[in-house]
């Protein structure tokens, strides 16, 4: 992306809108759409392919040439820029040429608002009298309309800065983004190098390339291009307001060279609203509000500054047409009839997540990512790549929002880009990458800086022949202990640097000495306690029987260290309803013994010896117990349960055994029995969209936080499996798992036949995964920045130490940094994450991850090195924590404002001056609007009527500790067409965008978001396909809601089932399959995940939100 590259003007989105009429407030505030303003901001739910059928009246066009004009026809009149769609004088400020040809109604003299604004003298060029239509026609006649860039001297009419050729930001395209990605498969209009350095040349694309931006060969430079035929109210100056790069309606007809625009111009259309006093002047470039309103765009933005541009007259409205593919939206019936006709932006003209993901895979998926260079932006999380650690931690352990951070806090405040790192300290690596080396420094322990306590790492500087080292974090000079001394080579590096992981790698582990252990003694191996709800609900559903059966075999797969023959973890069992039952399963007993504790107010553990045992030694007794539990409680009528005393009992048992460990709690209902932590049903949907909504996310009582704090001190982590049939107050029950580093799994309305596979798969993975216990994590930074805020599943008793009773390979901790001093471009900034934990074998270890980042004095460098996926991960966590203390609407508004500030700062400081009607996005952040809109529409921030309070609380705590890959697919699900690729192809099919428009009713699609998996079957799918997959003869015989595909011996069935298995293997939770037939009632659930469309809960479509973002940016700039 060429940060300073100017972009051809693109009209603003919509006319300048007073109060943004109709940007349906509900989309942003979560309120219902019942009061749709009179003029909603385009109710377009995603574009219609193709262009407006009829050219605007009054402009006759030559018929389209038979083929596209050559991509780089470079002939133009000597010395004249081949502007493509602009006449000579009109690129600058005036309205587009077509507009200039028209006569305004007498009340609006042409030159009324021409005075240029002083603030942008370089860009604005005051106009003389506007050219007559004859002059414009002559200009058009002499102009070659082509996609080429022709060297030419800068003409006075061209005030946009040069497309300076800076390296592209993400290694991808150098276009600063007028709407982003090229549609797939087309060649770049022309390489940027062809352009004259001083000229920005907007392009007009050929008819065949109706998708506006033509794609470059991967990684090639990208030309800002503008295409599209005239729209009503739009001159040749570029796409219509809402047309990011282009409009859509039947294919545009480019004017062949020399085509004249002739013919009388039609009368002005009726005004849509009264707020267009004399057509407000447009910002420099005037391809926007100075036009007549488009159907369904309200009236002008109130604050469009008058940057010396000329107003243009309105043009007639096109024939009205309803949008055939419109997604039903609650507000549509409230629109005035003329609003329902609408122009659709071509979806291929706005940045496509799929295109960006595919480009990154093609450009960066083949070479290993070598971490030796400071401040390198890694490939996207969606790309499969190999990492070679050469001194910086792998992006699998740490990802940053930006790899080039501002040198000063003022610059950081100006840009508003949060500086954060998403850290996954125990991430599991793919088989072809080595786990971190374990370094044992013996009795002396790891070498550290005396002042800041940072651990030895590759960035430490050895001096005085190797006898001392200077700390890279705090600059303190330290002595090197004699046993660690080594000579330096001629470059000042230790000669053994490459033999020592801590001097050559970004990630490694140290064995901790006894000083790093509690009470100065080495820990015992951890224990697992299984705590099973045996109330009526749990017995009735068959849950208890299923669980006991599974545990018999699962206990053979407890996590173990390296090559250990058996796991060192001990196990114990408790069952409970209103009272607790402990079991003695000592190996010497013939039968297990049960002890009941009914005094739940003062919990104690009735036995020590025989409660926590080695699985192999006590196998017979454990098997006997697991056989007996379902029988013992088979006739129970007890419906009430307790919760807090159960966790207290587990914690006391670990305390008595002097070890850390994990409780696996299987719980079915709201704990209403008389006991500490008793809860009442407080579910109240009337609180939604009120100031009290935040109480739905807060715990009901303080008992849960107090309990969590005690658990963390003991190293007792809780994994909670919930099986609710109704409200169980997830917001309260999840507090203890959340603060202890545990997980919550929820299976609403659990039925063995439907949910057994999902539950057992989650349970197996949860029990088998490697966990660090009793962990403390600290993030150190070099002088100039410091960690100020933390997000995730953990507890903090002070401002620096993240305490985790347990930490597994799926959990992340997100850390935000702020400046406390000036940074230096030369030395950069350093992060060191140190995690002290007890391994599954009871070994105390330190895992260290180091990362060096660049620092910059130019905002362009910050924007060129951002990682949008990480930014969205941070922003979602920030917002999801915000709902605990602020009204949801305020949280949503904060996100929108921050995003607008980030993009407005880029526009103001890094993009070349251009029409305010253009939306310019940084290459690295061109997906920020679409992803942010997905966060805003998510169930936590904008719940639909069917989303329960428990669902919202569940998702809120889930997202808090997700890594970047998980939030990426969670907020923007993958939609994979299954019948497009050849059956023999073994590669995963290329995804399509998450919009209903992309579904073809002759196809079958898989949609996944990391938690859900849908198989959507179109109504016109071929009979052979239906037979091969479902073993029935027609579409109507497929069972809707089916959750298992029949195992059939044919290539298609094998391929689809194989793909489902591989998707499940990529995710940390089992995704239950749901088969959805087109036009079936379940389809509403499926459409909820088509995030580019308008949502039924009032969430904006991608196109609408882009328009809204553009309006917000313009307001900030003005």
Coordinates of N, CA and C in Angstrom, one line a residue, residues 569-766:
X569 N -0.7 -37.6 37.3 CA -1.8 -37.0 37.9 C -2.7 -38.0 38.7
X570 N -3.1 -37.6 39.9 CA -4.0 -38.4 40.7 C -5.4 -38.0 40.5
X571 N -6.4 -38.9 40.8 CA -7.8 -38.5 40.5 C -8.7 -38.8 41.8
X572 N -9.8 -38.0 41.9 CA -10.7 -38.2 42.9 C -12.1 -38.0 42.4
X573 N -13.2 -38.4 43.2 CA -14.6 -38.4 42.7 C -15.5 -37.9 43.8
X574 N -16.4 -37.0 43.4 CA -17.4 -36.4 44.3 C -18.7 -36.4 43.5
X575 N -19.8 -36.8 44.1 CA -21.2 -36.6 43.5 C -21.9 -35.6 44.4
X576 N -22.9 -34.9 43.9 CA -23.6 -34.0 44.7 C -25.0 -33.7 44.1
X577 N -25.9 -33.3 45.0 CA -27.2 -32.6 44.6 C -27.3 -31.5 45.7
X578 N -28.1 -31.7 46.7 CA -28.2 -30.7 47.8 C -27.1 -31.0 48.8
X579 N -26.5 -32.2 48.8 CA -25.5 -32.6 49.8 C -24.3 -33.2 48.9
X580 N -23.2 -33.4 49.5 CA -22.0 -33.9 48.8 C -21.7 -35.3 49.2
X581 N -21.3 -36.1 48.2 CA -20.9 -37.5 48.5 C -19.4 -37.7 48.1
X582 N -18.5 -38.0 49.0 CA -17.1 -38.2 48.7 C -16.9 -39.7 48.6
X583 N -15.9 -40.1 47.8 CA -15.7 -41.6 47.7 C -14.2 -41.9 48.0
X584 N -14.1 -43.0 48.8 CA -12.8 -43.5 49.1 C -12.5 -44.6 48.1
X585 N -11.5 -44.4 47.2 CA -11.3 -45.4 46.2 C -9.8 -46.0 46.3
X586 N -9.4 -46.1 47.6 CA -8.1 -46.6 47.9 C -7.9 -48.0 47.3
X587 N -6.7 -48.3 46.7 CA -6.5 -49.5 46.0 C -6.7 -50.8 46.9
X588 N -6.5 -50.6 48.2 CA -6.7 -51.8 49.0 C -8.1 -52.2 49.3
X589 N -9.1 -51.3 49.0 CA -10.5 -51.6 49.2 C -11.1 -52.6 48.2
X590 N -12.0 -53.4 48.6 CA -12.7 -54.3 47.6 C -13.8 -53.5 46.9
X591 N -14.4 -52.6 47.7 CA -15.5 -51.7 47.1 C -15.3 -50.3 47.5
X592 N -15.7 -49.3 46.7 CA -15.5 -47.9 47.1 C -16.4 -47.6 48.3
X593 N -16.0 -46.7 49.1 CA -16.8 -46.3 50.3 C -17.3 -44.8 50.0
X594 N -18.5 -44.6 50.4 CA -19.1 -43.3 50.2 C -19.3 -42.5 51.6
X595 N -18.9 -41.3 51.6 CA -19.1 -40.5 52.8 C -19.9 -39.2 52.4
X596 N -20.9 -38.9 53.2 CA -21.8 -37.8 52.9 C -21.6 -36.6 53.8
X597 N -21.5 -35.5 53.1 CA -21.3 -34.2 53.9 C -22.6 -33.4 53.7
X598 N -23.4 -33.3 54.7 CA -24.7 -32.5 54.5 C -24.6 -31.1 55.0
X599 N -23.6 -30.8 55.8 CA -23.4 -29.4 56.3 C -22.7 -28.6 55.2
X600 N -23.5 -28.2 54.2 CA -22.8 -27.5 53.1 C -22.4 -26.0 53.5
X601 N -22.9 -25.5 54.6 CA -22.5 -24.2 55.0 C -21.1 -24.1 55.5
X602 N -20.6 -25.2 56.0 CA -19.2 -25.2 56.5 C -18.5 -26.4 55.9
X603 N -18.0 -26.3 54.7 CA -17.6 -27.4 53.9 C -16.2 -27.9 54.5
X604 N -16.1 -29.3 54.5 CA -14.8 -29.9 54.9 C -14.7 -31.2 54.1
X605 N -13.5 -31.7 54.0 CA -13.3 -33.0 53.3 C -13.2 -34.1 54.3
X606 N -14.1 -35.1 54.3 CA -14.2 -36.1 55.3 C -13.1 -37.1 55.3
X607 N -12.3 -37.2 54.2 CA -11.2 -38.2 54.2 C -10.0 -37.6 53.4
X608 N -8.8 -38.1 53.8 CA -7.7 -37.7 53.0 C -7.1 -38.9 52.3
X609 N -6.8 -39.9 53.1 CA -6.2 -41.1 52.5 C -7.3 -41.8 51.6
X610 N -7.0 -42.1 50.4 CA -7.9 -42.8 49.6 C -8.8 -41.9 48.7
X611 N -8.8 -40.6 48.9 CA -9.6 -39.7 48.1 C -8.9 -39.5 46.7
X612 N -7.6 -39.0 46.8 CA -6.9 -38.8 45.5 C -6.0 -40.0 45.3
X613 N -6.2 -40.7 44.2 CA -5.4 -41.9 44.0 C -4.8 -42.0 42.6
X614 N -3.8 -42.9 42.5 CA -3.2 -43.2 41.1 C -4.2 -44.1 40.4
X615 N -4.5 -43.7 39.1 CA -5.5 -44.5 38.4 C -5.2 -46.0 38.2
X616 N -3.9 -46.2 37.9 CA -3.6 -47.6 37.6 C -3.6 -48.5 38.9
X617 N -3.2 -47.9 40.0 CA -3.2 -48.7 41.3 C -4.7 -49.0 41.7
X618 N -5.6 -48.0 41.5 CA -6.9 -48.2 42.0 C -7.9 -48.5 40.9
X619 N -7.5 -49.0 39.8 CA -8.4 -49.1 38.7 C -9.7 -49.9 39.0
X620 N -9.5 -51.1 39.7 CA -10.7 -51.9 39.9 C -11.7 -51.2 40.7
X621 N -11.2 -50.5 41.8 CA -12.2 -49.8 42.7 C -12.9 -48.6 41.9
X622 N -12.1 -47.9 41.1 CA -12.6 -46.8 40.3 C -13.7 -47.3 39.3
X623 N -13.4 -48.4 38.7 CA -14.4 -49.0 37.7 C -15.7 -49.4 38.4
X624 N -15.5 -50.0 39.6 CA -16.7 -50.4 40.4 C -17.5 -49.2 40.8
X625 N -16.8 -48.1 41.2 CA -17.5 -46.9 41.6 C -18.3 -46.3 40.4
X626 N -17.7 -46.2 39.2 CA -18.3 -45.6 38.0 C -19.5 -46.5 37.6
X627 N -19.4 -47.8 37.8 CA -20.6 -48.6 37.5 C -21.8 -48.4 38.5
X628 N -21.4 -48.1 39.7 CA -22.4 -48.0 40.8 C -23.1 -46.6 40.8
X629 N -22.4 -45.6 40.5 CA -23.0 -44.2 40.6 C -24.4 -44.1 39.9
X630 N -24.5 -44.4 38.6 CA -25.8 -44.3 37.9 C -26.9 -45.1 38.6
X631 N -26.5 -46.3 39.1 CA -27.5 -47.1 39.8 C -28.0 -46.6 41.1
X632 N -27.0 -46.1 41.9 CA -27.2 -45.5 43.2 C -28.3 -44.4 43.2
X633 N -28.2 -43.6 42.2 CA -29.1 -42.4 42.1 C -30.2 -42.5 41.1
X634 N -30.4 -43.7 40.6 CA -31.3 -43.9 39.5 C -32.7 -43.4 39.8
X635 N -33.1 -43.6 41.1 CA -34.5 -43.2 41.5 C -34.6 -41.9 42.2
X636 N -33.6 -41.1 42.1 CA -33.6 -39.8 42.9 C -34.7 -38.9 42.5
X637 N -35.3 -38.2 43.4 CA -36.3 -37.2 43.1 C -35.8 -35.8 43.5
X638 N -34.5 -35.7 43.9 CA -33.9 -34.5 44.3 C -33.6 -33.5 43.1
X639 N -34.3 -32.4 43.1 CA -34.1 -31.5 41.9 C -33.2 -30.3 42.3
X640 N -33.0 -30.1 43.6 CA -32.2 -28.9 43.9 C -30.7 -29.2 44.0
X641 N -29.9 -28.2 43.6 CA -28.4 -28.4 43.7 C -27.7 -27.3 44.4
X642 N -26.5 -27.5 44.9 CA -25.6 -26.5 45.4 C -24.5 -26.3 44.4
X643 N -23.7 -25.2 44.6 CA -22.6 -25.0 43.6 C -21.3 -24.6 44.4
X644 N -21.4 -23.5 45.1 CA -20.2 -23.0 45.8 C -19.6 -24.0 46.7
X645 N -20.4 -24.8 47.5 CA -19.8 -25.8 48.4 C -19.0 -26.9 47.7
X646 N -19.5 -27.2 46.5 CA -18.8 -28.2 45.7 C -17.4 -27.8 45.4
X647 N -17.3 -26.6 44.9 CA -15.9 -26.1 44.6 C -15.1 -25.9 45.8
X648 N -15.7 -25.5 46.9 CA -15.0 -25.4 48.2 C -14.4 -26.7 48.6
X649 N -15.2 -27.8 48.4 CA -14.8 -29.1 48.8 C -13.6 -29.5 48.0
X650 N -13.7 -29.3 46.7 CA -12.5 -29.7 45.8 C -11.3 -28.9 46.2
X651 N -11.4 -27.6 46.4 CA -10.3 -26.8 46.8 C -9.7 -27.3 48.1
X652 N -10.5 -27.6 49.1 CA -10.0 -28.1 50.4 C -9.3 -29.4 50.2
X653 N -9.8 -30.3 49.3 CA -9.1 -31.5 49.1 C -7.7 -31.3 48.5
X654 N -7.6 -30.4 47.6 CA -6.3 -30.1 47.0 C -5.3 -29.5 48.1
X655 N -5.9 -28.6 48.9 CA -5.1 -28.0 49.9 C -4.6 -29.0 50.9
X656 N -5.4 -30.0 51.3 CA -5.0 -31.0 52.2 C -3.9 -31.9 51.6
X657 N -4.0 -32.1 50.2 CA -3.0 -33.0 49.6 C -1.8 -32.2 49.2
X658 N -1.8 -30.9 49.5 CA -0.7 -30.0 49.2 C -0.3 -30.0 47.7
X659 N -1.3 -30.0 46.8 CA -1.0 -29.9 45.4 C -2.0 -29.0 44.7
X660 N -1.6 -28.6 43.4 CA -2.5 -27.9 42.6 C -3.4 -28.9 41.8
X661 N -4.3 -28.4 41.1 CA -5.1 -29.4 40.3 C -6.3 -28.7 39.6
X662 N -7.1 -29.6 39.1 CA -8.3 -29.1 38.3 C -9.5 -29.8 38.7
X663 N -10.6 -29.1 38.9 CA -11.9 -29.7 39.2 C -12.7 -29.7 37.9
X664 N -13.3 -30.9 37.5 CA -14.2 -31.0 36.4 C -15.6 -31.1 37.0
X665 N -16.4 -30.0 36.7 CA -17.7 -29.9 37.4 C -18.8 -30.1 36.3
X666 N -19.7 -31.0 36.6 CA -20.7 -31.3 35.6 C -22.1 -30.9 36.3
X667 N -22.7 -29.8 35.8 CA -23.7 -29.2 36.6 C -24.9 -28.9 35.7
X668 N -26.2 -29.1 36.2 CA -27.4 -29.0 35.4 C -28.3 -27.8 35.6
X669 N -28.3 -27.3 36.8 CA -29.4 -26.3 37.1 C -29.0 -25.1 38.0
X670 N -29.8 -24.2 38.1 CA -29.6 -23.0 38.9 C -29.5 -23.5 40.4
X671 N -28.4 -23.1 41.1 CA -28.2 -23.6 42.5 C -29.1 -22.8 43.4
X672 N -30.3 -23.4 43.7 CA -31.3 -22.7 44.5 C -31.4 -23.3 45.9
X673 N -30.6 -24.4 46.2 CA -30.7 -25.0 47.5 C -30.1 -24.1 48.5
X674 N -30.5 -24.1 49.8 CA -30.0 -23.3 50.8 C -28.5 -23.6 51.0
X675 N -27.6 -22.7 50.7 CA -26.2 -22.9 50.8 C -25.5 -21.7 50.4
X676 N -24.2 -21.5 50.7 CA -23.5 -20.3 50.2 C -23.5 -20.3 48.7
X677 N -23.7 -19.1 48.1 CA -23.7 -19.0 46.7 C -25.1 -19.3 46.1
X678 N -26.1 -19.4 46.9 CA -27.5 -19.7 46.4 C -27.9 -18.5 45.5
X679 N -28.5 -18.9 44.3 CA -28.9 -17.9 43.3 C -30.4 -17.9 43.1
X680 N -30.9 -16.7 42.6 CA -32.3 -16.7 42.2 C -32.4 -16.4 40.7
X681 N -33.5 -16.8 40.1 CA -33.7 -16.5 38.7 C -33.9 -15.0 38.5
X682 N -32.9 -14.4 37.8 CA -33.0 -12.9 37.6 C -33.1 -12.6 36.1
X683 N -33.4 -13.6 35.3 CA -33.4 -13.4 33.9 C -34.5 -12.4 33.5
X684 N -34.1 -11.3 32.9 CA -35.1 -10.3 32.6 C -34.8 -9.6 31.3
X685 N -35.5 -10.0 30.2 CA -35.2 -9.5 28.9 C -35.6 -8.0 28.8
X686 N -36.4 -7.5 29.7 CA -36.9 -6.1 29.7 C -35.7 -5.2 29.9
X687 N -34.6 -5.7 30.5 CA -33.5 -4.9 30.8 C -32.6 -4.6 29.5
X688 N -32.9 -5.3 28.5 CA -32.0 -5.2 27.3 C -32.3 -3.8 26.7
X689 N -31.1 -3.1 26.3 CA -31.2 -1.7 25.8 C -31.5 -0.7 26.9
X690 N -31.4 -1.1 28.1 CA -31.5 -0.1 29.2 C -30.2 0.1 29.9
X691 N -30.1 1.0 30.8 CA -28.9 1.2 31.5 C -28.6 0.1 32.5
X692 N -29.6 -0.7 32.8 CA -29.4 -1.8 33.8 C -29.0 -3.1 33.1
X693 N -28.9 -3.1 31.7 CA -28.6 -4.3 31.0 C -27.3 -4.9 31.5
X694 N -26.4 -4.0 31.9 CA -25.0 -4.5 32.4 C -25.2 -5.5 33.6
X695 N -26.2 -5.3 34.4 CA -26.4 -6.2 35.5 C -26.5 -7.7 35.1
X696 N -27.0 -7.9 33.8 CA -27.2 -9.3 33.3 C -25.9 -10.0 33.2
X697 N -24.8 -9.2 33.0 CA -23.5 -9.8 32.8 C -22.7 -9.9 34.1
X698 N -23.2 -9.2 35.1 CA -22.4 -9.2 36.4 C -22.9 -10.4 37.3
X699 N -22.0 -10.9 38.2 CA -22.4 -11.9 39.1 C -23.4 -11.4 40.1
X700 N -24.3 -12.3 40.5 CA -25.4 -11.9 41.4 C -24.9 -11.6 42.8
X701 N -23.8 -12.3 43.2 CA -23.3 -12.2 44.6 C -21.8 -12.2 44.6
X702 N -21.2 -11.6 45.6 CA -19.8 -11.5 45.7 C -19.1 -12.9 46.1
X703 N -19.9 -13.8 46.5 CA -19.4 -15.1 47.0 C -18.5 -15.8 46.0
X704 N -18.9 -15.6 44.7 CA -18.2 -16.3 43.7 C -16.8 -15.8 43.4
X705 N -16.7 -14.4 43.5 CA -15.3 -13.8 43.3 C -14.4 -14.2 44.5
X706 N -15.0 -14.2 45.7 CA -14.2 -14.5 46.9 C -13.7 -16.0 46.8
X707 N -14.6 -16.9 46.3 CA -14.2 -18.3 46.2 C -13.1 -18.4 45.1
X708 N -13.3 -17.7 44.0 CA -12.3 -17.8 42.9 C -10.9 -17.4 43.4
X709 N -10.9 -16.3 44.2 CA -9.6 -15.8 44.8 C -8.9 -16.9 45.6
X710 N -9.7 -17.6 46.4 CA -9.1 -18.7 47.2 C -8.6 -19.8 46.4
X711 N -9.4 -20.1 45.3 CA -9.0 -21.2 44.4 C -7.6 -20.9 43.7
X712 N -7.5 -19.6 43.3 CA -6.2 -19.2 42.6 C -5.1 -19.4 43.6
X713 N -5.3 -19.0 44.9 CA -4.2 -19.1 45.8 C -3.8 -20.6 46.0
X714 N -4.7 -21.5 45.8 CA -4.4 -22.9 46.0 C -4.0 -23.6 44.7
X715 N -4.1 -22.8 43.6 CA -3.7 -23.5 42.3 C -4.8 -24.4 41.9
X716 N -6.1 -24.1 42.2 CA -7.2 -25.0 41.9 C -8.0 -24.3 40.7
X717 N -7.9 -25.0 39.6 CA -8.6 -24.5 38.4 C -9.9 -25.2 38.1
X718 N -10.9 -24.5 37.6 CA -12.2 -25.2 37.5 C -12.7 -25.2 36.0
X719 N -13.0 -26.4 35.5 CA -13.6 -26.5 34.2 C -15.1 -26.9 34.4
X720 N -16.0 -26.0 33.9 CA -17.4 -26.2 34.2 C -18.1 -26.7 32.9
X721 N -18.8 -27.8 33.0 CA -19.7 -28.4 32.0 C -21.1 -28.2 32.4
X722 N -21.8 -27.3 31.6 CA -23.2 -27.0 32.0 C -24.2 -27.7 31.1
X723 N -25.3 -28.2 31.7 CA -26.3 -28.9 30.9 C -27.7 -28.3 31.3
X724 N -27.9 -27.0 30.9 CA -29.1 -26.4 31.4 C -30.3 -26.7 30.5
X725 N -31.5 -26.8 31.2 CA -32.8 -26.8 30.4 C -33.4 -25.5 30.4
X726 N -33.0 -24.6 31.3 CA -33.5 -23.2 31.4 C -32.4 -22.4 32.0
X727 N -32.8 -21.2 32.4 CA -31.8 -20.2 32.9 C -31.0 -20.7 34.0
X728 N -29.6 -20.7 33.9 CA -28.8 -21.1 35.1 C -27.9 -20.0 35.6
X729 N -28.0 -18.8 35.0 CA -27.1 -17.7 35.4 C -25.7 -18.0 35.1
X730 N -25.4 -18.2 33.8 CA -24.0 -18.4 33.4 C -23.1 -17.2 33.8
X731 N -23.6 -16.0 33.8 CA -22.8 -14.9 34.2 C -22.2 -15.1 35.6
X732 N -23.0 -15.7 36.5 CA -22.5 -15.9 37.9 C -21.7 -17.2 38.0
X733 N -22.2 -18.3 37.4 CA -21.5 -19.5 37.6 C -20.1 -19.5 36.9
X734 N -20.0 -18.7 35.8 CA -18.7 -18.8 35.0 C -17.6 -17.9 35.7
X735 N -18.0 -17.2 36.8 CA -17.0 -16.4 37.4 C -15.8 -17.2 37.9
X736 N -16.1 -18.3 38.5 CA -15.0 -19.1 39.1 C -14.1 -19.7 38.0
X737 N -14.7 -20.4 37.0 CA -13.8 -20.9 35.9 C -13.0 -19.7 35.3
X738 N -13.7 -18.6 35.1 CA -13.0 -17.5 34.4 C -11.8 -17.0 35.2
X739 N -12.0 -16.8 36.5 CA -10.9 -16.2 37.3 C -9.8 -17.2 37.6
X740 N -10.1 -18.5 37.4 CA -9.1 -19.5 37.7 C -8.4 -20.0 36.5
X741 N -8.7 -19.4 35.3 CA -8.0 -19.9 34.1 C -8.7 -21.1 33.5
X742 N -9.9 -21.4 33.9 CA -10.6 -22.6 33.4 C -11.5 -22.3 32.2
X743 N -12.3 -23.3 31.8 CA -13.2 -23.2 30.7 C -14.6 -23.5 31.1
X744 N -15.5 -23.0 30.3 CA -16.9 -23.3 30.4 C -17.4 -23.9 29.2
X745 N -18.2 -25.0 29.3 CA -18.8 -25.7 28.1 C -20.3 -25.7 28.4
X746 N -21.1 -25.4 27.4 CA -22.5 -25.4 27.7 C -23.3 -26.2 26.6
X747 N -24.2 -27.1 27.1 CA -25.0 -27.9 26.2 C -26.4 -27.7 26.6
X748 N -27.1 -26.8 26.0 CA -28.4 -26.5 26.4 C -29.4 -27.6 26.0
X749 N -30.3 -27.9 26.8 CA -31.3 -29.0 26.5 C -30.6 -30.3 26.0
X750 N -29.7 -30.7 26.8 CA -28.9 -31.9 26.5 C -29.7 -33.1 26.3
X751 N -29.5 -33.8 25.1 CA -30.1 -35.1 24.9 C -29.0 -36.0 24.5
X752 N -28.9 -37.2 25.1 CA -27.8 -38.1 24.8 C -27.7 -38.4 23.3
X753 N -28.8 -38.7 22.6 CA -28.7 -39.1 21.2 C -28.2 -38.0 20.3
X754 N -28.5 -36.7 20.7 CA -28.1 -35.6 19.8 C -26.8 -35.0 20.2
X755 N -26.5 -35.0 21.5 CA -25.4 -34.2 22.0 C -24.2 -35.0 22.5
X756 N -24.4 -36.3 22.5 CA -23.3 -37.1 23.2 C -22.0 -37.0 22.5
X757 N -22.0 -36.9 21.2 CA -20.7 -36.9 20.5 C -20.0 -35.5 20.8
X758 N -20.7 -34.5 20.8 CA -20.1 -33.2 21.1 C -19.6 -33.1 22.5
X759 N -20.4 -33.5 23.5 CA -20.0 -33.5 24.9 C -18.7 -34.4 25.1
X760 N -18.8 -35.6 24.6 CA -17.7 -36.5 24.9 C -16.4 -36.1 24.2
X761 N -16.5 -35.5 23.0 CA -15.4 -35.0 22.3 C -14.7 -33.8 23.0
X762 N -15.6 -32.9 23.5 CA -15.1 -31.8 24.3 C -14.4 -32.3 25.6
X763 N -15.1 -33.3 26.3 CA -14.5 -33.8 27.5 C -13.2 -34.4 27.3
X764 N -13.1 -35.3 26.3 CA -11.8 -36.0 26.0 C -10.7 -35.0 25.8
X765 N -11.0 -34.0 25.0 CA -9.9 -33.0 24.7 C -9.6 -32.2 25.9
X766 N -10.6 -31.9 26.7 CA -10.3 -31.1 27.9 C -9.5 -31.8 29.0

